[in-house]
mmCIF file of C-alpha atoms and ligand atoms in Angstrom:
data_model
loop_
_atom_site.group_PDB
_atom_site.id
_atom_site.type_symbol
_atom_site.label_atom_id
_atom_site.label_comp_id
_atom_site.label_asym_id
_atom_site.label_seq_id
_atom_site.Cartn_x
_atom_site.Cartn_y
_atom_site.Cartn_z
ATOM 1 C CA UNK A 1429 1.720 -24.589 -4.676
ATOM 2 C CA UNK A 1430 -1.552 -26.550 -5.231
ATOM 3 C CA UNK A 1431 -2.049 -27.616 -1.310
ATOM 4 C CA UNK A 1432 -1.879 -23.655 -0.420
ATOM 5 C CA UNK A 1433 -4.873 -22.662 1.608
ATOM 6 C CA UNK A 1434 -4.018 -18.983 1.674
ATOM 7 C CA UNK A 1435 -5.292 -16.663 -1.063
ATOM 8 C CA UNK A 1436 -2.231 -15.271 -2.424
ATOM 9 C CA UNK A 1437 -0.542 -19.026 -3.228
ATOM 10 C CA UNK A 1438 -3.802 -20.731 -3.825
ATOM 11 C CA UNK A 1439 -4.251 -22.210 -7.228
ATOM 12 C CA UNK A 1440 -6.329 -20.436 -9.693
ATOM 13 C CA UNK A 1441 -9.825 -21.788 -9.135
ATOM 14 C CA UNK A 1442 -12.981 -22.166 -7.308
ATOM 15 C CA UNK A 1443 -11.122 -22.278 -3.760
ATOM 16 C CA UNK A 1444 -9.086 -19.273 -4.822
ATOM 17 C CA UNK A 1445 -12.305 -17.489 -6.090
ATOM 18 C CA UNK A 1446 -13.913 -17.723 -2.891
ATOM 19 C CA UNK A 1447 -11.179 -16.768 -0.512
ATOM 20 C CA UNK A 1448 -10.718 -13.620 -3.127
ATOM 21 C CA UNK A 1449 -14.045 -12.355 -2.647
ATOM 22 C CA UNK A 1450 -14.252 -12.584 0.999
ATOM 23 C CA UNK A 1451 -10.999 -10.728 0.865
ATOM 24 C CA UNK A 1452 -12.552 -8.317 -1.552
ATOM 25 C CA UNK A 1453 -16.286 -7.732 -0.629
ATOM 26 C CA UNK A 1454 -15.880 -8.259 3.215
ATOM 27 C CA UNK A 1455 -12.265 -7.495 4.472
ATOM 28 C CA UNK A 1456 -10.852 -5.219 2.058
ATOM 29 C CA UNK A 1457 -13.296 -2.984 0.105
ATOM 30 C CA UNK A 1458 -13.037 0.559 0.082
ATOM 31 C CA UNK A 1459 -16.330 1.015 2.248
ATOM 32 C CA UNK A 1460 -14.426 -1.481 4.739
ATOM 33 C CA UNK A 1461 -11.296 0.310 4.901
ATOM 34 C CA UNK A 1462 -12.877 3.444 4.990
ATOM 35 C CA UNK A 1463 -15.025 2.350 8.066
ATOM 36 C CA UNK A 1464 -11.477 1.680 9.637
ATOM 37 C CA UNK A 1465 -10.280 5.100 9.331
ATOM 38 C CA UNK A 1466 -10.876 6.274 12.991
ATOM 39 C CA UNK A 1467 -8.932 2.984 14.294
ATOM 40 C CA UNK A 1468 -6.210 3.849 11.998
ATOM 41 C CA UNK A 1469 -5.971 7.679 13.164
ATOM 42 C CA UNK A 1470 -5.965 6.476 16.860
ATOM 43 C CA UNK A 1471 -3.001 3.912 16.114
ATOM 44 C CA UNK A 1472 -1.149 6.632 14.038
ATOM 45 C CA UNK A 1473 -1.746 9.133 17.467
ATOM 46 C CA UNK A 1474 -0.255 6.418 19.629
ATOM 47 C CA UNK A 1475 2.610 6.021 17.330
ATOM 48 C CA UNK A 1476 3.435 9.760 17.390
ATOM 49 C CA UNK A 1477 3.297 10.067 21.327
ATOM 50 C CA UNK A 1478 5.656 7.237 21.481
ATOM 51 C CA UNK A 1479 8.064 8.860 19.239
ATOM 52 C CA UNK A 1480 7.581 12.052 21.068
ATOM 53 C CA UNK A 1481 8.581 10.302 24.291
ATOM 54 C CA UNK A 1482 11.901 9.437 22.525
ATOM 55 C CA UNK A 1483 12.623 12.591 21.046
ATOM 56 C CA UNK A 1484 11.961 14.315 24.531
ATOM 57 C CA UNK A 1485 14.707 11.965 25.568
ATOM 58 C CA UNK A 1486 12.829 10.948 28.584
ATOM 59 C CA UNK A 1487 14.179 7.400 28.115
ATOM 60 C CA UNK A 1488 16.031 5.767 25.608
ATOM 61 C CA UNK A 1489 17.793 2.289 25.614
ATOM 62 C CA UNK A 1490 20.025 3.268 22.859
ATOM 63 C CA UNK A 1491 23.146 1.316 23.200
ATOM 64 C CA UNK A 1492 21.219 -1.915 24.063
ATOM 65 C CA UNK A 1493 18.611 -1.584 21.295
ATOM 66 C CA UNK A 1494 21.113 -1.230 18.596
ATOM 67 C CA UNK A 1495 23.160 -4.127 19.894
ATOM 68 C CA UNK A 1496 19.874 -6.324 19.807
ATOM 69 C CA UNK A 1497 18.752 -4.965 16.457
ATOM 70 C CA UNK A 1498 21.849 -5.754 14.337
ATOM 71 C CA UNK A 1499 22.171 -9.199 14.812
ATOM 72 C CA UNK A 1500 18.312 -9.347 14.504
ATOM 73 C CA UNK A 1501 18.247 -7.635 11.389
ATOM 74 C CA UNK A 1502 21.300 -9.804 9.779
ATOM 75 C CA UNK A 1503 18.942 -12.743 10.854
ATOM 76 C CA UNK A 1504 16.160 -11.234 8.853
ATOM 77 C CA UNK A 1505 18.438 -10.837 6.081
ATOM 78 C CA UNK A 1506 19.688 -14.468 6.126
ATOM 79 C CA UNK A 1507 16.364 -15.614 6.137
ATOM 80 C CA UNK A 1508 15.016 -13.432 3.597
ATOM 81 C CA UNK A 1509 17.629 -15.142 1.358
ATOM 82 C CA UNK A 1510 16.672 -18.606 2.381
ATOM 83 C CA UNK A 1511 12.932 -18.108 1.628
ATOM 84 C CA UNK A 1512 13.821 -17.816 -1.891
ATOM 85 C CA UNK A 1513 15.084 -21.438 -1.799
ATOM 86 C CA UNK A 1514 11.723 -22.251 0.498
ATOM 87 C CA UNK A 1515 9.464 -20.784 -1.870
ATOM 88 C CA UNK A 1516 10.772 -21.465 -5.358
ATOM 89 C CA UNK A 1517 12.112 -24.948 -4.762
ATOM 90 C CA UNK A 1518 14.187 -24.738 -7.926
ATOM 91 C CA UNK A 1519 16.312 -21.813 -6.920
ATOM 92 C CA UNK A 1520 17.065 -24.120 -3.693
ATOM 93 C CA UNK A 1521 20.541 -24.502 -5.058
ATOM 94 C CA UNK A 1522 21.338 -20.870 -4.418
ATOM 95 C CA UNK A 1523 21.217 -21.553 -0.546
ATOM 96 C CA UNK A 1524 24.138 -23.915 -0.843
ATOM 97 C CA UNK A 1525 25.717 -22.268 -3.522
ATOM 98 C CA UNK A 1526 26.470 -19.059 -1.963
ATOM 99 C CA UNK A 1527 26.626 -20.361 1.601
ATOM 100 C CA UNK A 1528 23.618 -18.845 2.523
ATOM 101 C CA UNK A 1529 22.543 -21.654 4.736
ATOM 102 C CA UNK A 1530 26.006 -21.815 6.496
ATOM 103 C CA UNK A 1531 25.467 -18.202 7.381
ATOM 104 C CA UNK A 1532 22.231 -18.379 8.689
ATOM 105 C CA UNK A 1533 23.134 -21.102 11.045
ATOM 106 C CA UNK A 1534 26.181 -18.932 12.304
ATOM 107 C CA UNK A 1535 24.330 -15.735 12.809
ATOM 108 C CA UNK A 1536 21.838 -17.986 14.767
ATOM 109 C CA UNK A 1537 24.523 -19.113 17.033
ATOM 110 C CA UNK A 1538 25.467 -15.626 17.677
ATOM 111 C CA UNK A 1539 22.248 -14.579 18.309
ATOM 112 C CA UNK A 1540 22.147 -17.194 21.201
ATOM 113 C CA UNK A 1541 25.487 -16.459 22.571
ATOM 114 C CA UNK A 1542 24.378 -12.873 22.665
ATOM 115 C CA UNK A 1543 20.909 -13.541 24.160
ATOM 116 C CA UNK A 1544 22.530 -15.678 26.631
ATOM 117 C CA UNK A 1545 24.641 -12.889 27.244
ATOM 118 C CA UNK A 1546 21.858 -10.465 27.800
ATOM 119 C CA UNK A 1547 20.131 -12.850 30.392
ATOM 120 C CA UNK A 1548 23.249 -13.812 32.381
ATOM 121 C CA UNK A 1549 23.558 -9.787 32.545
ATOM 122 C CA UNK A 1550 20.309 -9.554 33.912
ATOM 123 C CA UNK A 1551 20.663 -12.603 36.360
ATOM 124 C CA UNK A 1552 24.026 -10.994 37.893
ATOM 125 C CA UNK A 1553 22.585 -7.407 37.860
ATOM 126 C CA UNK A 1554 19.619 -8.868 40.235
ATOM 127 C CA UNK A 1555 22.034 -10.808 42.305
ATOM 128 C CA UNK A 1556 24.262 -7.883 42.856
ATOM 129 C CA UNK A 1557 21.366 -5.450 43.629
ATOM 130 C CA UNK A 1558 19.775 -7.879 45.972
ATOM 131 C CA UNK A 1559 16.231 -7.421 45.017
ATOM 132 C CA UNK A 1560 13.943 -9.200 43.035
ATOM 133 C CA UNK A 1561 11.219 -7.602 40.679
ATOM 134 C CA UNK A 1562 8.777 -5.339 42.643
ATOM 135 C CA UNK A 1563 5.579 -3.805 40.838
ATOM 136 C CA UNK A 1564 6.347 -0.366 41.990
ATOM 137 C CA UNK A 1565 9.639 -0.710 40.173
ATOM 138 C CA UNK A 1566 7.821 -1.573 36.985
ATOM 139 C CA UNK A 1567 9.425 1.350 35.473
ATOM 140 C CA UNK A 1568 12.856 0.286 35.996
ATOM 141 C CA UNK A 1569 12.334 -2.996 35.002
ATOM 142 C CA UNK A 1570 12.697 -4.070 31.179
ATOM 143 C CA UNK A 1571 11.360 -7.067 29.344
ATOM 144 C CA UNK A 1572 14.229 -9.909 30.328
ATOM 145 C CA UNK A 1573 13.482 -8.453 34.178
ATOM 146 C CA UNK A 1574 9.855 -9.324 33.772
ATOM 147 C CA UNK A 1575 10.372 -12.753 32.264
ATOM 148 C CA UNK A 1576 12.804 -13.305 35.038
ATOM 149 C CA UNK A 1577 10.262 -12.331 37.608
ATOM 150 C CA UNK A 1578 8.039 -14.819 35.926
ATOM 151 C CA UNK A 1579 10.484 -17.586 35.846
ATOM 152 C CA UNK A 1580 11.075 -17.223 39.418
ATOM 153 C CA UNK A 1581 7.577 -16.713 40.861
ATOM 154 C CA UNK A 1582 6.020 -18.981 38.430
ATOM 155 C CA UNK A 1583 3.184 -16.466 38.051
ATOM 156 C CA UNK A 1584 1.840 -17.950 34.673
ATOM 157 C CA UNK A 1585 1.334 -21.424 36.370
ATOM 158 C CA UNK A 1586 3.749 -23.210 34.072
ATOM 159 C CA UNK A 1587 7.701 -23.164 34.293
ATOM 160 C CA UNK A 1588 9.204 -21.189 31.723
ATOM 161 C CA UNK A 1589 13.146 -22.012 31.225
ATOM 162 C CA UNK A 1590 15.804 -19.830 29.529
ATOM 163 C CA UNK A 1591 15.210 -21.178 26.148
ATOM 164 C CA UNK A 1592 11.612 -19.993 26.422
ATOM 165 C CA UNK A 1593 13.017 -16.506 27.555
ATOM 166 C CA UNK A 1594 15.412 -16.454 25.178
ATOM 167 C CA UNK A 1595 12.796 -17.097 22.293
ATOM 168 C CA UNK A 1596 10.494 -14.759 23.660
ATOM 169 C CA UNK A 1597 12.673 -11.632 23.717
ATOM 170 C CA UNK A 1598 13.840 -12.619 20.120
ATOM 171 C CA UNK A 1599 9.733 -12.851 19.050
ATOM 172 C CA UNK A 1600 9.230 -9.805 20.625
ATOM 173 C CA UNK A 1601 12.014 -7.754 19.534
ATOM 174 C CA UNK A 1602 11.777 -9.103 15.805
ATOM 175 C CA UNK A 1603 10.362 -6.584 13.150
ATOM 176 C CA UNK A 1604 7.203 -8.368 12.246
ATOM 177 C CA UNK A 1605 6.106 -5.899 9.323
ATOM 178 C CA UNK A 1606 7.190 -7.089 6.117
ATOM 179 C CA UNK A 1607 6.693 -4.088 4.511
ATOM 180 C CA UNK A 1608 9.201 -2.004 5.846
ATOM 181 C CA UNK A 1609 8.175 1.402 5.597
ATOM 182 C CA UNK A 1610 11.334 3.193 4.517
ATOM 183 C CA UNK A 1611 11.625 6.872 5.385
ATOM 184 C CA UNK A 1612 14.139 8.778 3.181
ATOM 185 C CA UNK A 1613 15.513 12.378 3.687
ATOM 186 C CA UNK A 1614 16.292 13.338 -0.154
ATOM 187 C CA UNK A 1615 15.941 16.917 -0.870
ATOM 188 C CA UNK A 1616 12.111 16.629 -1.211
ATOM 189 C CA UNK A 1617 11.877 16.805 2.676
ATOM 190 C CA UNK A 1618 11.057 20.300 2.756
ATOM 191 C CA UNK A 1619 8.364 20.402 -0.027
ATOM 192 C CA UNK A 1620 6.605 17.285 1.332
ATOM 193 C CA UNK A 1621 6.726 18.918 4.968
ATOM 194 C CA UNK A 1622 5.589 22.295 3.734
ATOM 195 C CA UNK A 1623 2.749 20.361 2.015
ATOM 196 C CA UNK A 1624 1.664 18.447 4.690
ATOM 197 C CA UNK A 1625 1.547 21.322 7.225
ATOM 198 C CA UNK A 1626 0.136 23.701 4.905
ATOM 199 C CA UNK A 1627 -2.852 21.118 4.674
ATOM 200 C CA UNK A 1628 -3.367 20.346 8.001
ATOM 201 C CA UNK A 1629 -2.634 24.321 9.064
ATOM 202 C CA UNK A 1630 -3.519 24.671 12.720
ATOM 203 C CA UNK A 1631 -5.255 21.200 13.499
ATOM 204 C CA UNK A 1632 -3.018 19.057 15.943
ATOM 205 C CA UNK A 1633 -2.898 16.052 13.764
ATOM 206 C CA UNK A 1634 -3.574 14.484 10.033
ATOM 207 C CA UNK A 1635 -6.729 13.120 9.416
ATOM 208 C CA UNK A 1636 -7.481 10.669 6.477
ATOM 209 C CA UNK A 1637 -9.530 13.410 4.908
ATOM 210 C CA UNK A 1638 -6.537 15.584 4.667
ATOM 211 C CA UNK A 1639 -4.724 13.085 2.571
ATOM 212 C CA UNK A 1640 -6.367 13.535 -0.354
ATOM 213 C CA UNK A 1641 -5.044 17.099 -0.707
ATOM 214 C CA UNK A 1642 -1.681 16.068 -0.357
ATOM 215 C CA UNK A 1643 -0.418 15.897 -3.982
ATOM 216 C CA UNK A 1644 3.246 15.723 -3.016
ATOM 217 C CA UNK A 1645 3.039 13.485 -0.558
ATOM 218 C CA UNK A 1646 0.892 10.954 -2.518
ATOM 219 C CA UNK A 1647 3.731 11.246 -5.433
ATOM 220 C CA UNK A 1648 6.565 10.838 -2.706
ATOM 221 C CA UNK A 1649 5.032 7.339 -1.649
ATOM 222 C CA UNK A 1650 4.685 6.500 -5.329
ATOM 223 C CA UNK A 1651 8.339 7.190 -5.919
ATOM 224 C CA UNK A 1652 9.153 5.043 -2.802
ATOM 225 C CA UNK A 1653 7.272 2.059 -4.338
ATOM 226 C CA UNK A 1654 8.875 2.635 -7.685
ATOM 227 C CA UNK A 1655 12.470 2.242 -6.442
ATOM 228 C CA UNK A 1656 11.480 -0.051 -3.423
ATOM 229 C CA UNK A 1657 8.843 -2.290 -3.877
ATOM 230 C CA UNK A 1658 8.272 -4.098 -0.785
ATOM 231 C CA UNK A 1659 7.507 -7.277 -2.508
ATOM 232 C CA UNK A 1660 10.359 -7.144 -5.648
ATOM 233 C CA UNK A 1661 9.580 -10.129 -7.350
ATOM 234 C CA UNK A 1662 5.840 -10.200 -6.573
ATOM 235 C CA UNK A 1663 4.410 -13.613 -5.708
ATOM 236 C CA UNK A 1664 5.391 -16.470 -7.518
ATOM 237 C CA UNK A 1665 2.641 -17.387 -10.662
ATOM 238 C CA UNK A 1666 2.165 -20.095 -12.780
ATOM 239 C CA UNK A 1667 1.171 -20.314 -16.430
ATOM 240 C CA UNK A 1668 -2.284 -22.131 -17.205
ATOM 241 C CA UNK A 1669 -1.972 -22.549 -20.648
ATOM 242 C CA UNK A 1670 0.786 -22.783 -23.211
ATOM 243 C CA UNK A 1671 1.113 -18.969 -24.318
ATOM 244 C CA UNK A 1672 3.725 -16.662 -26.027
ATOM 245 C CA UNK A 1673 5.543 -13.559 -24.258
ATOM 246 C CA UNK A 1674 7.364 -11.270 -26.444
ATOM 247 C CA UNK A 1675 8.461 -14.274 -28.689
ATOM 248 C CA UNK A 1676 9.169 -16.677 -26.033
ATOM 249 C CA UNK A 1677 7.224 -19.747 -25.800
ATOM 250 C CA UNK A 1678 5.923 -20.466 -22.168
ATOM 251 C CA UNK A 1679 4.781 -23.877 -21.518
ATOM 252 C CA UNK A 1680 1.580 -24.223 -19.423
ATOM 253 C CA UNK A 1681 2.795 -24.893 -15.534
ATOM 254 C CA UNK A 1682 5.757 -22.678 -15.777
ATOM 255 C CA UNK A 1683 6.350 -20.593 -12.737
ATOM 256 C CA UNK A 1684 6.620 -16.899 -13.566
ATOM 257 C CA UNK A 1685 8.553 -14.644 -11.710
ATOM 258 C CA UNK A 1686 7.926 -11.071 -12.671
ATOM 259 C CA UNK A 1687 10.917 -8.743 -11.487
ATOM 260 C CA UNK A 1688 8.639 -5.663 -10.421
ATOM 261 C CA UNK A 1689 12.010 -4.067 -8.875
ATOM 262 C CA UNK A 1690 13.884 -4.214 -12.355
ATOM 263 C CA UNK A 1691 10.559 -2.786 -13.991
ATOM 264 C CA UNK A 1692 10.572 0.207 -11.703
ATOM 265 C CA UNK A 1693 14.204 1.161 -12.712
ATOM 266 C CA UNK A 1694 13.865 0.618 -16.276
ATOM 267 C CA UNK A 1695 15.601 3.394 -18.058
ATOM 268 C CA UNK A 1696 13.527 2.535 -21.152
ATOM 269 C CA UNK A 1697 10.321 3.708 -19.065
ATOM 270 C CA UNK A 1698 11.889 5.897 -16.665
ATOM 271 C CA UNK A 1699 14.091 8.855 -16.955
ATOM 272 C CA UNK A 1700 17.028 9.049 -14.644
ATOM 273 C CA UNK A 1701 15.473 5.946 -12.810
ATOM 274 C CA UNK A 1702 17.961 5.808 -9.860
ATOM 275 C CA UNK A 1703 17.107 9.421 -8.837
ATOM 276 C CA UNK A 1704 14.651 9.921 -6.166
ATOM 277 C CA UNK A 1705 12.230 12.381 -7.872
ATOM 278 C CA UNK A 1706 8.857 12.428 -6.605
ATOM 279 C CA UNK A 1707 7.966 14.925 -8.959
ATOM 280 C CA UNK A 1708 7.810 12.532 -12.008
ATOM 281 C CA UNK A 1709 4.364 11.674 -10.715
ATOM 282 C CA UNK A 1710 3.066 14.942 -10.309
ATOM 283 C CA UNK A 1711 1.416 15.579 -13.564
ATOM 284 C CA UNK A 1712 1.025 12.164 -14.361
ATOM 285 C CA UNK A 1713 -1.943 9.587 -14.271
ATOM 286 C CA UNK A 1714 0.309 6.620 -13.290
ATOM 287 C CA UNK A 1715 -0.932 4.962 -10.139
ATOM 288 C CA UNK A 1716 -0.011 1.812 -8.442
ATOM 289 C CA UNK A 1717 -2.975 -0.061 -9.256
ATOM 290 C CA UNK A 1718 -1.750 -2.151 -11.774
ATOM 291 C CA UNK A 1719 -3.078 -0.681 -14.799
ATOM 292 C CA UNK A 1720 0.226 1.109 -15.599
ATOM 293 C CA UNK A 1721 2.761 -1.898 -15.942
ATOM 294 C CA UNK A 1722 5.903 0.166 -15.224
ATOM 295 C CA UNK A 1723 5.211 0.453 -11.728
ATOM 296 C CA UNK A 1724 3.679 -2.516 -10.359
ATOM 297 C CA UNK A 1725 4.630 -3.110 -6.567
ATOM 298 C CA UNK A 1726 1.123 -4.332 -5.885
ATOM 299 C CA UNK A 1727 0.955 -6.741 -9.094
ATOM 300 C CA UNK A 1728 -1.601 -6.492 -11.576
ATOM 301 C CA UNK A 1729 -4.540 -8.358 -13.019
ATOM 302 C CA UNK A 1730 -6.874 -11.040 -11.275
ATOM 303 C CA UNK A 1731 -4.515 -11.896 -8.979
ATOM 304 C CA UNK A 1732 -3.297 -8.237 -7.971
ATOM 305 C CA UNK A 1733 -3.158 -7.159 -4.311
ATOM 306 C CA UNK A 1734 -6.624 -6.516 -2.892
ATOM 307 C CA UNK A 1735 -4.825 -4.899 0.125
ATOM 308 C CA UNK A 1736 -3.739 -2.052 -1.928
ATOM 309 C CA UNK A 1737 -6.285 0.643 -0.793
ATOM 310 C CA UNK A 1738 -6.055 -0.602 2.942
ATOM 311 C CA UNK A 1739 -2.278 -0.238 2.488
ATOM 312 C CA UNK A 1740 -2.086 2.877 0.997
ATOM 313 C CA UNK A 1741 -4.470 4.737 3.209
ATOM 314 C CA UNK A 1742 -2.208 3.693 6.338
ATOM 315 C CA UNK A 1743 1.187 4.222 4.648
ATOM 316 C CA UNK A 1744 0.293 7.751 3.786
ATOM 317 C CA UNK A 1745 -1.637 8.705 7.043
ATOM 318 C CA UNK A 1746 1.522 7.556 8.951
ATOM 319 C CA UNK A 1747 4.102 9.143 6.486
ATOM 320 C CA UNK A 1748 1.860 12.671 6.575
ATOM 321 C CA UNK A 1749 1.740 12.376 10.466
ATOM 322 C CA UNK A 1750 5.388 12.066 10.814
ATOM 323 C CA UNK A 1751 6.514 14.715 8.576
ATOM 324 C CA UNK A 1752 3.475 16.951 10.319
ATOM 325 C CA UNK A 1753 4.715 16.436 13.963
ATOM 326 C CA UNK A 1754 8.284 16.115 13.878
ATOM 327 C CA UNK A 1755 11.545 17.495 11.945
ATOM 328 C CA UNK A 1756 13.270 14.669 10.892
ATOM 329 C CA UNK A 1757 17.621 14.229 10.412
ATOM 330 C CA UNK A 1758 19.928 11.792 9.945
ATOM 331 C CA UNK A 1759 22.962 11.540 12.276
ATOM 332 C CA UNK A 1760 25.710 13.134 10.467
ATOM 333 C CA UNK A 1761 29.331 12.133 10.468
ATOM 334 C CA UNK A 1762 28.957 8.410 11.531
ATOM 335 C CA UNK A 1763 30.210 5.775 9.488
ATOM 336 C CA UNK A 1764 28.625 2.443 8.579
ATOM 337 C CA UNK A 1765 25.302 1.009 10.084
ATOM 338 C CA UNK A 1766 24.331 4.656 10.844
ATOM 339 C CA UNK A 1767 24.640 6.355 7.757
ATOM 340 C CA UNK A 1768 21.574 6.786 5.687
ATOM 341 C CA UNK A 1769 22.194 3.905 3.465
ATOM 342 C CA UNK A 1770 19.078 2.960 1.635
ATOM 343 C CA UNK A 1771 20.846 -0.297 0.047
ATOM 344 C CA UNK A 1772 18.594 -3.061 0.173
ATOM 345 C CA UNK A 1773 18.911 -7.099 0.867
ATOM 346 C CA UNK A 1774 17.845 -9.616 -1.329
ATOM 347 C CA UNK A 1775 14.839 -12.032 -0.684
ATOM 348 C CA UNK A 1776 11.177 -12.149 -1.150
ATOM 349 C CA UNK A 1777 10.494 -9.386 0.662
ATOM 350 C CA UNK A 1778 12.648 -5.927 0.763
ATOM 351 C CA UNK A 1779 13.924 -4.807 3.626
ATOM 352 C CA UNK A 1780 16.693 -2.072 4.531
ATOM 353 C CA UNK A 1781 19.968 -3.493 4.584
ATOM 354 C CA UNK A 1782 20.935 -1.355 7.324
ATOM 355 C CA UNK A 1783 18.619 -0.284 9.880
ATOM 356 C CA UNK A 1784 17.391 3.522 9.632
ATOM 357 C CA UNK A 1785 18.636 5.829 12.184
ATOM 358 C CA UNK A 1786 16.696 9.352 12.324
ATOM 359 C CA UNK A 1787 16.383 11.660 14.816
ATOM 360 C CA UNK A 1788 13.058 13.441 15.271
ATOM 361 C CA UNK A 1789 12.684 16.767 16.904
ATOM 362 C CA UNK A 1790 9.895 18.879 17.204
ATOM 363 C CA UNK A 1791 9.526 21.760 15.027
ATOM 364 C CA UNK A 1792 10.501 25.357 16.076
HETATM 365 C C1 LIG B 2561 2.809 -2.130 1.343
HETATM 366 C C2 LIG B 2561 1.836 -3.019 1.346
HETATM 367 C C3 LIG B 2561 1.591 -4.254 0.132
HETATM 368 C C4 LIG B 2561 2.094 -4.545 -0.652
HETATM 369 C C5 LIG B 2561 3.306 -3.932 -1.549
HETATM 370 C C6 LIG B 2561 1.764 -5.699 -1.565
HETATM 371 C C7 LIG B 2561 2.166 -6.281 -2.475
HETATM 372 C C8 LIG B 2561 1.270 -7.456 -2.969
HETATM 373 C C9 LIG B 2561 1.818 -8.108 -4.241
HETATM 374 C C10 LIG B 2561 2.818 -7.647 -5.197
HETATM 375 C C11 LIG B 2561 0.889 -9.360 -4.431
HETATM 376 C C12 LIG B 2561 1.062 -10.305 -5.715
HETATM 377 C C13 LIG B 2561 0.378 -9.603 -6.776
HETATM 378 C C14 LIG B 2561 0.483 -10.229 -8.045
HETATM 379 O O1 LIG B 2561 0.855 -11.597 -8.017
HETATM 380 O O2 LIG B 2561 0.336 -9.784 -8.922
HETATM 381 C C15 LIG B 2561 0.032 -9.301 -3.363
HETATM 382 C C16 LIG B 2561 -1.067 -10.356 -3.163
HETATM 383 C C17 LIG B 2561 -1.941 -10.190 -2.176
HETATM 384 N N1 LIG B 2561 -1.932 -9.218 -1.214
HETATM 385 FE FE1 LIG B 2561 -0.751 -7.632 -0.653
HETATM 386 N N2 LIG B 2561 0.368 -5.849 -0.764
HETATM 387 C C18 LIG B 2561 0.366 -5.175 0.500
HETATM 388 C C19 LIG B 2561 -0.510 -5.254 1.454
HETATM 389 C C20 LIG B 2561 -1.371 -5.916 1.315
HETATM 390 C C21 LIG B 2561 -2.727 -6.061 2.607
HETATM 391 C C22 LIG B 2561 -2.439 -4.942 3.617
HETATM 392 C C23 LIG B 2561 -3.262 -6.956 2.336
HETATM 393 C C24 LIG B 2561 -4.612 -7.548 3.303
HETATM 394 C C25 LIG B 2561 -4.630 -6.578 4.469
HETATM 395 C C26 LIG B 2561 -2.870 -7.703 1.466
HETATM 396 C C27 LIG B 2561 -3.471 -8.712 0.803
HETATM 397 C C28 LIG B 2561 -2.988 -9.835 -0.324
HETATM 398 C C29 LIG B 2561 -3.583 -10.698 -0.799
HETATM 399 C C30 LIG B 2561 -4.941 -11.610 -0.096
HETATM 400 C C31 LIG B 2561 -2.975 -11.035 -1.925
HETATM 401 C C32 LIG B 2561 -3.174 -12.323 -2.732
HETATM 402 C C33 LIG B 2561 -4.009 -12.097 -3.890
HETATM 403 C C34 LIG B 2561 -4.479 -13.219 -4.956
HETATM 404 O O3 LIG B 2561 -3.410 -13.857 -5.152
HETATM 405 O O4 LIG B 2561 -5.528 -13.121 -5.252
HETATM 406 N N3 LIG B 2561 -1.635 -7.001 0.661
HETATM 407 N N4 LIG B 2561 0.493 -8.332 -2.364
#
């Protein structure tokens, strides 16, 4: 940990202090975050337009998308597990003991075979159709076609081989956002949508200014973070001095892991802890800024997350726009991966165990 150059894992000291102040003052201050408001609003509009295209059924590569996503997600789950060992060396034995490494290797092989098949399918389709890639046909060509065309024409000036093509497809399809935004559809749906639409009224989209009046929406976000903190164990920390915590002696240099996930579900702090009840935050001053230790998804203290304002603004804006523009439902009667199973995977960063399948439709 001592050589780490990024702010999150840098040892407490001068280097960390400088990095932290750059983040807090120059990158993530409330003023800076506010100044990016229009960029966020623009990005959210683009996202809404993309969902509209799918909702309107113009184009949807459903089966292929699912086939690709399933092994990819499985790979991410395996990696999530492995990361524990990489990050916290003394937990490394976990990987060997529960066969995690072996499983990851097997899934990697499956993915490799899968992507080979995808490329083969495309090559034989092109041979069968007897035509190559054509700019005018861009609409009909998918990512693999385009890469195969680049390979054929050497348009980039260097040779790309099959492995590069497979690696590129995998990279581009891989979910890169750690903090998966979970959208749940418990009974609070109507309440949430009602509030958002009421505040937005006749405007076409939710702006950041509207967010401050959406108390229920904010409670929904808090409740989601309570039950599903994206970093369930926060970040590993090290005690700087010998100390005593709740009667236990903690020696200087001990690695300390805080289980924020368990704290958020602790029955001594929360009534009906496993129930999704945003109302619990409505008449409460509890926030996520690290002052209230019963819910600390962004950590607490001087190493607490400096990105909280940035993250919350974005998450609230996305959620409010999603429920403003669409009605959401879960496909019914489908077992397995497609039901709304909110199970989580293990690992340093929390992810859904099964992909979220939700159908967007235009409000009547
Ligand atoms: C949902 C979004 C996010 C969550 C749940 C989250 C969570 C966390 C957590 C739990 C920590 C460790 C806190 C501790 O040990 O007490 C942390 C640290 C950190 N986060 Fe975030 N974070 C999020 C978004 C962001 C964003 C958007 C940024 C920047 C753009 C950011 C930048 C950082 C940095 C720089 C640290 C290290 C701080 C230090 O060690 O001094 N985070 N975050």
